[in-house]
Coordinates of C-alpha atoms in Angstrom, one line a residue:
Chain O
M11 CA -56.2 27.2 79.1
T12 CA -58.0 24.5 81.6
K13 CA -60.7 25.0 83.5
V14 CA -59.4 24.0 87.5
T15 CA -61.8 23.2 89.8
M16 CA -60.5 23.0 93.7
T17 CA -61.7 23.2 97.0
V18 CA -59.8 26.4 98.8
N19 CA -60.8 27.1 102.7
G20 CA -63.6 25.1 102.1
R21 CA -65.4 26.9 99.3
Q22 CA -65.3 25.5 95.6
V23 CA -63.9 27.4 93.3
S24 CA -63.0 27.4 89.5
G25 CA -61.1 29.3 87.0
D26 CA -59.9 28.8 83.6
V27 CA -55.7 29.1 83.8
E28 CA -52.7 28.5 81.4
D29 CA -51.5 25.0 82.2
R30 CA -48.1 27.1 83.4
T31 CA -49.8 29.0 86.2
L32 CA -48.6 28.3 89.6
L33 CA -51.0 27.5 92.2
V34 CA -49.7 30.8 94.2
H35 CA -50.5 33.1 91.2
F36 CA -54.1 31.2 91.0
I37 CA -54.4 31.9 94.8
R38 CA -53.1 35.4 94.8
D39 CA -54.4 36.6 91.5
R40 CA -57.6 34.6 90.7
L41 CA -59.0 34.4 94.0
G42 CA -57.5 37.5 95.9
L43 CA -56.3 35.8 98.6
T44 CA -52.9 37.5 99.1
G45 CA -52.0 36.3 102.4
T46 CA -50.1 33.5 100.8
H47 CA -46.8 35.2 99.7
V48 CA -44.1 34.7 97.2
G49 CA -40.6 35.5 98.4
C50 CA -37.6 33.6 97.0
D51 CA -39.7 32.3 94.0
T52 CA -37.0 29.3 94.0
S53 CA -38.9 27.0 96.2
Q54 CA -36.6 27.8 99.4
C55 CA -38.2 30.4 101.6
G56 CA -41.6 29.1 102.2
A57 CA -43.6 32.5 102.4
C58 CA -46.0 30.7 99.8
V59 CA -46.9 27.8 102.0
V60 CA -50.4 26.2 102.0
H61 CA -51.8 23.2 102.5
M62 CA -53.1 20.5 99.9
D63 CA -55.3 17.7 101.0
G64 CA -54.3 18.3 104.6
K65 CA -50.2 18.5 103.6
S66 CA -48.1 21.3 103.8
I67 CA -46.7 22.5 100.1
K68 CA -44.8 25.0 98.5
S69 CA -47.3 26.8 96.4
C70 CA -44.7 28.6 94.2
S71 CA -43.6 24.9 93.1
T72 CA -46.8 23.7 92.2
L73 CA -49.0 24.1 89.3
A74 CA -52.5 24.9 89.4
V75 CA -53.7 22.1 87.1
Q76 CA -51.8 19.8 89.4
A77 CA -53.6 21.1 92.4
A78 CA -57.2 20.6 90.6
G79 CA -59.6 18.2 92.4
S80 CA -57.9 18.9 95.8
S81 CA -58.5 20.5 98.9
V82 CA -56.3 23.6 99.9
T83 CA -56.0 25.8 102.6
T84 CA -54.5 29.2 103.1
I85 CA -53.6 31.3 105.7
E86 CA -57.0 33.0 105.2
G87 CA -58.8 29.6 106.1
L88 CA -57.3 28.9 109.6
A89 CA -59.5 31.3 111.4
Q90 CA -62.6 30.6 112.2
G91 CA -66.0 32.8 113.1
G92 CA -63.4 35.7 113.7
E93 CA -61.4 34.0 116.1
L94 CA -57.6 33.3 115.4
H95 CA -56.5 30.0 114.9
P96 CA -54.4 28.7 118.0
V97 CA -51.2 29.3 116.2
Q98 CA -52.1 32.6 114.9
A99 CA -53.0 33.3 118.5
A100 CA -49.5 31.9 119.6
F101 CA -47.4 33.8 117.1
K102 CA -49.4 37.0 118.2
A103 CA -48.3 36.4 122.1
N104 CA -45.0 35.6 121.6
H105 CA -44.1 38.2 119.1
G106 CA -43.3 35.5 116.4
L107 CA -43.3 38.1 113.8
Q108 CA -41.4 41.3 112.9
C109 CA -42.1 42.3 109.3
G110 CA -44.5 39.6 108.7
F111 CA -43.5 38.6 105.2
C112 CA -42.8 35.4 106.3
T113 CA -45.3 34.8 108.7
P114 CA -48.0 33.0 106.7
G115 CA -45.9 30.6 105.3
M116 CA -44.6 30.1 109.0
V117 CA -47.9 29.8 110.4
M118 CA -48.9 27.0 107.8
A119 CA -46.1 25.1 108.0
A120 CA -46.3 25.4 112.2
V121 CA -50.4 24.1 111.7
D122 CA -48.4 21.2 109.6
M123 CA -46.1 20.1 112.1
I124 CA -48.4 20.4 115.2
N125 CA -50.6 17.7 112.7
R126 CA -47.7 15.5 112.5
Y127 CA -46.2 15.5 115.9
G128 CA -49.1 16.7 118.1
G129 CA -47.9 17.5 122.0
T130 CA -44.7 15.6 121.5
L131 CA -42.9 18.7 119.8
D132 CA -39.7 19.6 121.2
E133 CA -37.5 22.4 120.4
K134 CA -34.9 20.4 118.4
T135 CA -38.2 18.8 116.2
V136 CA -39.4 22.5 115.4
R137 CA -36.1 23.6 114.4
E138 CA -35.6 20.8 112.2
N139 CA -39.2 21.1 110.6
L140 CA -38.6 25.2 110.0
E141 CA -35.8 24.0 107.6
G142 CA -38.1 25.0 104.8
N143 CA -39.2 28.4 105.7
I144 CA -36.6 31.4 106.1
C145 CA -37.7 34.5 108.2
R146 CA -34.9 37.5 107.8
C147 CA -36.0 39.4 111.1
T148 CA -36.8 37.2 114.1
G149 CA -33.9 35.0 114.3
Y150 CA -36.4 32.5 114.7
H151 CA -36.6 32.0 118.6
N152 CA -39.9 33.6 119.1
I153 CA -41.4 31.6 116.2
V154 CA -39.8 28.7 118.0
K155 CA -41.6 29.6 120.9
A156 CA -44.7 30.5 119.2
I157 CA -45.0 26.8 117.9
L158 CA -44.2 25.1 120.9
A159 CA -46.8 27.0 123.1
A160 CA -49.5 26.5 120.3
A161 CA -48.5 22.7 120.5
S162 CA -49.1 22.4 123.8
D163 CA -52.0 24.7 124.1
M164 CA -53.6 22.7 121.1
S165 CA -52.5 19.0 123.1
A166 CA -54.4 20.4 126.4
G167 CA -57.4 21.5 124.4
R168 CA -57.7 17.9 122.9
Q169 CA -57.1 16.5 126.0
A170 CA -60.0 18.6 127.7
A171 CA -62.4 17.8 125.1
E172 CA -62.0 14.0 125.7
Chain C
M14 CA -42.0 29.5 82.5
Y15 CA -42.7 28.6 79.0
E16 CA -46.0 27.5 77.9
T17 CA -46.9 24.0 78.3
N18 CA -49.9 21.4 78.2
Y19 CA -50.8 19.4 81.0
H20 CA -52.0 15.7 81.2
R21 CA -52.9 13.6 84.2
A22 CA -52.8 10.0 83.7
S23 CA -54.8 7.7 85.1
S24 CA -52.5 4.6 84.9
V25 CA -49.0 3.7 83.8
A26 CA -50.3 2.1 80.4
D27 CA -52.2 5.5 80.2
A28 CA -49.0 7.9 81.1
V29 CA -47.0 6.2 78.0
R30 CA -49.9 6.8 75.7
L31 CA -50.1 10.6 76.7
K32 CA -46.2 10.8 76.7
G33 CA -45.9 9.5 73.1
A34 CA -48.2 11.9 72.0
S35 CA -45.9 14.5 71.9
E36 CA -42.0 14.4 71.5
E37 CA -41.2 17.2 73.7
S38 CA -43.0 16.0 76.7
K39 CA -42.0 15.2 80.1
Y40 CA -43.5 13.0 83.2
V41 CA -43.7 14.9 86.0
S42 CA -44.3 13.5 89.9
G43 CA -44.0 15.8 92.8
G44 CA -42.4 18.3 90.1
M45 CA -40.0 19.6 93.1
T46 CA -37.1 19.4 90.5
L47 CA -38.8 19.7 87.1
I48 CA -41.4 22.8 88.0
P49 CA -38.4 24.8 89.4
T50 CA -36.3 24.0 86.4
M51 CA -39.4 24.9 84.3
K52 CA -39.7 28.3 86.2
Q53 CA -35.7 29.0 85.3
R54 CA -36.5 28.2 81.7
L55 CA -33.9 25.6 81.7
A56 CA -36.4 22.6 80.8
A57 CA -39.5 23.6 78.6
P58 CA -41.6 20.3 78.0
T59 CA -44.6 21.0 75.4
D60 CA -46.4 18.4 77.4
L61 CA -46.2 17.3 81.1
V62 CA -47.8 14.0 82.1
D63 CA -48.8 13.7 85.8
L64 CA -47.9 10.4 87.2
R65 CA -49.2 11.7 91.0
H66 CA -52.4 10.0 90.6
V67 CA -51.4 6.7 89.1
A68 CA -52.8 4.1 91.8
E69 CA -50.7 1.5 90.5
M70 CA -47.4 3.6 91.5
K71 CA -48.5 3.9 95.1
G72 CA -47.6 2.3 98.7
I73 CA -45.2 0.2 100.2
T74 CA -45.2 -3.7 100.8
V75 CA -43.4 -5.9 102.7
S76 CA -43.5 -9.1 101.5
G77 CA -41.5 -12.8 101.2
G78 CA -38.6 -10.9 102.5
S79 CA -38.8 -8.2 99.9
V80 CA -39.6 -4.2 100.1
R81 CA -41.3 -2.7 97.3
I82 CA -41.9 1.0 97.1
G83 CA -44.2 2.3 95.0
A84 CA -42.5 5.1 92.7
A85 CA -44.9 7.6 93.3
T86 CA -44.6 7.2 97.2
T87 CA -43.2 10.6 98.5
H88 CA -40.4 11.1 100.8
A89 CA -42.3 12.0 103.6
E90 CA -44.4 8.6 103.7
V91 CA -41.0 6.7 103.4
A92 CA -39.7 8.8 106.2
Q93 CA -43.0 7.6 108.1
S94 CA -43.5 4.2 107.1
S95 CA -43.4 1.9 110.1
D96 CA -42.7 -1.2 107.2
I97 CA -39.7 1.0 106.3
K98 CA -38.5 1.6 109.8
A99 CA -38.6 -2.2 110.7
A100 CA -37.1 -3.4 107.0
C101 CA -34.5 -0.6 106.7
P102 CA -34.3 2.3 109.2
A103 CA -31.6 4.0 107.1
L104 CA -33.7 4.3 104.4
A105 CA -36.4 6.0 106.4
H106 CA -33.5 8.2 108.2
L107 CA -32.3 9.1 104.2
A108 CA -35.8 10.3 103.2
S109 CA -36.1 12.3 106.7
L110 CA -33.3 14.2 105.3
I111 CA -34.2 15.3 101.9
G112 CA -34.9 19.0 101.2
D113 CA -37.6 20.1 103.7
P114 CA -41.3 19.2 104.9
H115 CA -43.0 20.3 102.2
V116 CA -40.6 19.1 99.6
R117 CA -41.2 15.8 101.5
H118 CA -45.0 16.1 101.0
M119 CA -44.3 16.1 96.9
G120 CA -41.3 14.8 96.0
T121 CA -41.0 11.0 95.4
I122 CA -38.6 8.3 95.2
G123 CA -39.5 7.6 91.6
G124 CA -38.9 10.6 90.1
S125 CA -35.6 11.2 92.2
I126 CA -34.0 8.1 91.0
A127 CA -35.3 8.8 87.3
N128 CA -33.6 12.4 87.5
N129 CA -30.4 10.8 89.1
D130 CA -29.5 14.1 90.3
P131 CA -25.6 13.6 91.2
A132 CA -26.3 15.1 94.9
A133 CA -29.8 13.7 95.0
D134 CA -29.9 11.2 98.3
Y135 CA -31.7 7.8 97.1
P136 CA -29.3 7.1 94.2
S137 CA -27.0 6.3 97.0
A138 CA -29.3 4.1 98.8
M139 CA -30.4 2.2 96.0
L140 CA -26.8 1.0 94.7
A141 CA -26.0 0.2 98.6
L142 CA -29.2 -1.8 98.5
G143 CA -28.6 -3.3 95.3
A144 CA -32.0 -2.7 94.7
T145 CA -33.9 -3.3 91.7
I146 CA -35.6 -0.6 89.9
V147 CA -39.1 -1.7 88.2
T148 CA -40.1 0.0 85.1
D149 CA -43.4 -0.5 83.0
R150 CA -41.3 -2.9 80.8
R151 CA -38.4 -4.5 82.7
E152 CA -36.6 -4.6 85.7
I153 CA -33.0 -3.0 85.7
A154 CA -30.8 -3.6 88.5
A155 CA -29.5 -0.4 90.5
D156 CA -25.7 -1.1 89.5
D157 CA -26.9 -0.8 85.6
F158 CA -29.5 2.1 86.0
F159 CA -27.3 5.4 87.2
T160 CA -25.2 5.8 84.0
G161 CA -24.3 9.5 84.8
L162 CA -24.9 12.9 85.7
F163 CA -28.8 13.4 85.4
E164 CA -28.4 10.1 82.7
T165 CA -30.0 6.7 83.7
A166 CA -30.7 3.3 81.7
L167 CA -34.1 4.6 81.2
A168 CA -35.6 5.0 77.5
D169 CA -37.2 8.2 76.8
D170 CA -40.7 7.3 77.9
E171 CA -40.1 4.4 80.1
I172 CA -41.8 4.9 83.7
V173 CA -40.1 3.6 87.1
V174 CA -43.0 1.7 88.6
A175 CA -41.2 0.7 91.6
V176 CA -38.2 -0.1 93.6
T177 CA -37.4 -3.7 95.1
F178 CA -34.5 -4.5 97.3
R179 CA -33.8 -7.2 99.9
P180 CA -33.7 -5.8 103.7
P181 CA -29.8 -5.7 104.7
E182 CA -28.8 -6.8 108.1
R183 CA -27.2 -3.6 108.5
A184 CA -27.3 -0.4 107.0
G185 CA -26.5 3.4 107.8
Y186 CA -26.6 6.8 105.7
C187 CA -24.6 9.8 106.8
K188 CA -24.8 12.8 104.6
F189 CA -23.2 16.5 104.9
P190 CA -26.2 18.6 103.6
N191 CA -25.6 21.8 101.8
P192 CA -26.6 24.4 103.8
A193 CA -28.8 26.2 101.7
S194 CA -30.1 23.8 99.3
R195 CA -30.2 20.5 101.5
Y196 CA -29.0 18.4 98.8
A197 CA -25.8 16.2 99.7
M198 CA -22.4 17.4 99.3
T199 CA -21.4 13.9 99.9
G200 CA -23.5 11.5 101.2
V201 CA -22.5 7.6 102.1
F202 CA -25.0 4.9 102.2
V203 CA -23.5 1.5 103.5
T204 CA -25.2 -2.0 103.8
R205 CA -24.0 -5.2 104.9
G206 CA -26.4 -8.4 103.8
A207 CA -26.2 -11.5 102.2
D208 CA -24.4 -10.4 99.1
G209 CA -21.6 -8.9 101.4
V210 CA -20.7 -5.0 101.9
R211 CA -22.1 -1.9 99.8
V212 CA -21.0 1.2 99.9
G213 CA -23.1 4.0 97.8
V214 CA -21.5 7.7 97.6
T215 CA -23.7 10.3 96.2
G216 CA -23.1 14.2 96.0
A217 CA -19.2 13.6 95.4
G218 CA -18.6 11.9 92.0
A219 CA -17.9 13.8 88.7
D220 CA -19.9 11.2 86.9
G221 CA -22.7 10.9 89.4
V222 CA -23.5 8.4 92.2
F223 CA -20.9 5.5 92.5
R224 CA -20.0 2.3 94.5
H225 CA -16.9 2.6 96.6
A226 CA -15.0 -0.8 95.9
A227 CA -11.9 0.2 98.1
M228 CA -14.4 1.0 101.3
E229 CA -16.2 -2.3 100.5
A230 CA -13.1 -4.5 100.3
A231 CA -12.3 -2.8 103.6
L232 CA -15.5 -3.3 105.4
A233 CA -15.9 -6.7 104.1
G234 CA -13.8 -8.6 106.9
N235 CA -14.1 -6.0 109.3
F236 CA -17.3 -3.7 109.4
S237 CA -16.5 -1.0 111.4
P238 CA -15.5 2.6 111.1
Q239 CA -12.0 1.7 112.1
A240 CA -11.7 -0.5 109.1
L241 CA -11.8 2.4 106.7
A242 CA -8.7 4.2 108.1
G243 CA -6.2 4.3 105.5
V244 CA -8.8 3.9 102.5
T245 CA -8.5 7.1 100.4
T246 CA -10.7 8.5 97.6
D247 CA -9.2 9.7 94.3
P248 CA -9.9 13.5 94.0
S249 CA -9.4 13.1 90.5
D250 CA -12.7 11.1 90.1
L251 CA -14.7 13.7 92.3
L252 CA -17.1 17.2 91.6
S253 CA -15.4 20.3 92.2
D254 CA -17.6 23.3 92.4
I255 CA -18.1 26.3 94.3
H256 CA -19.6 24.8 97.4
G257 CA -16.2 22.4 97.6
S258 CA -13.2 21.3 95.8
A259 CA -12.8 17.7 95.0
E260 CA -9.8 17.2 97.7
Y261 CA -12.3 18.7 100.4
R262 CA -15.1 15.9 99.0
A263 CA -12.6 13.4 99.1
N264 CA -12.4 13.8 102.7
L265 CA -16.0 14.2 103.2
V266 CA -16.4 10.7 101.6
A267 CA -14.2 9.4 103.9
V268 CA -15.7 11.1 107.1
M269 CA -19.5 10.4 106.0
A270 CA -18.8 6.9 105.4
R271 CA -17.1 6.1 109.0
R272 CA -20.3 7.8 110.5
A273 CA -22.5 5.9 108.1
V274 CA -20.9 2.7 109.6
A275 CA -20.8 3.9 113.1
A276 CA -24.6 4.3 112.4
A277 CA -25.6 1.4 110.9

């Protein structure tokens, strides 16, 4: 057992874990943050995507001990003050989900790609950057629309603020 | 996953010491191959020595006409590096095709070449660039480094610290990815530089990554896709699996090589 300490959604948390504990199980079972999902469990589907030190990673392929000392953001950490994050709002407005199982990973992947590309995101880039996230309901069209809408909204927001 | 004990190394020397403390230990960097393999119980190291926090293994430098990429540099960092894009855009392109964005944020160049998966992208580039693999104790030419499927010249506790190479005049990489895994069904990296033409082929060889002598000879006089017309690859030396027969891969080698030269 190892005591791991990390920052999750801005809050310092710690817990004793077996070294083989996956980050996703620490997040779900120990912290009770069940928005992060386990889909395929073979590192292909992306339902488990969280951000570690600002970058999207697959929490089913990372050990909790590897994440010790880092800052982790999960889907629960996006909305601020009861208001949806712009990417969450865009998924809602564009019907970017059906069953919703892949949605937390999709949203975390979308936030990461908007962080990297900003307002320069185009449809081809969005589709390429969704390679690590699988949706079995939507056919992706509305997910892509939602991400493009959020990228455009967020870039307009940044310009307005400057 | 079987039980394991995690150790975080603070330096290369610390990592070697930690590794030596247990017989069935393994180094882990991004863990994008090792952790899934442990989850499937195909690997069961009693101890993991984490290299992700070793400062001396990080970073990209270009100086004196030589490029040095620290082994703990992630695929995303290589793909986005302005230094790599200037010195060898084909290598940045290769890195941008590995796995998916989340995998590229964790997986490292050192981990990829030390694992030497026969379908990994980087080994083909190391061969074609005539790269030098710098370890904690020696320098190994890429030609001597990759010795077979998942086999390298590394001693059990030896650590890849960096790779170095001289930027080629021209280079191109083209791969046919497996649609599910993004691993290379076949990937071909071609370069033309001071030492002539070099062609590295991954994903296809029955013994892992290899240099394609016949293509190198054909391209030496005429570095163009047309020069590869009629150059064949013997299927008896190639992989055959559920994803494609050896004959199919032989054709992929020809097609990917032509496209790589065209892109160079």
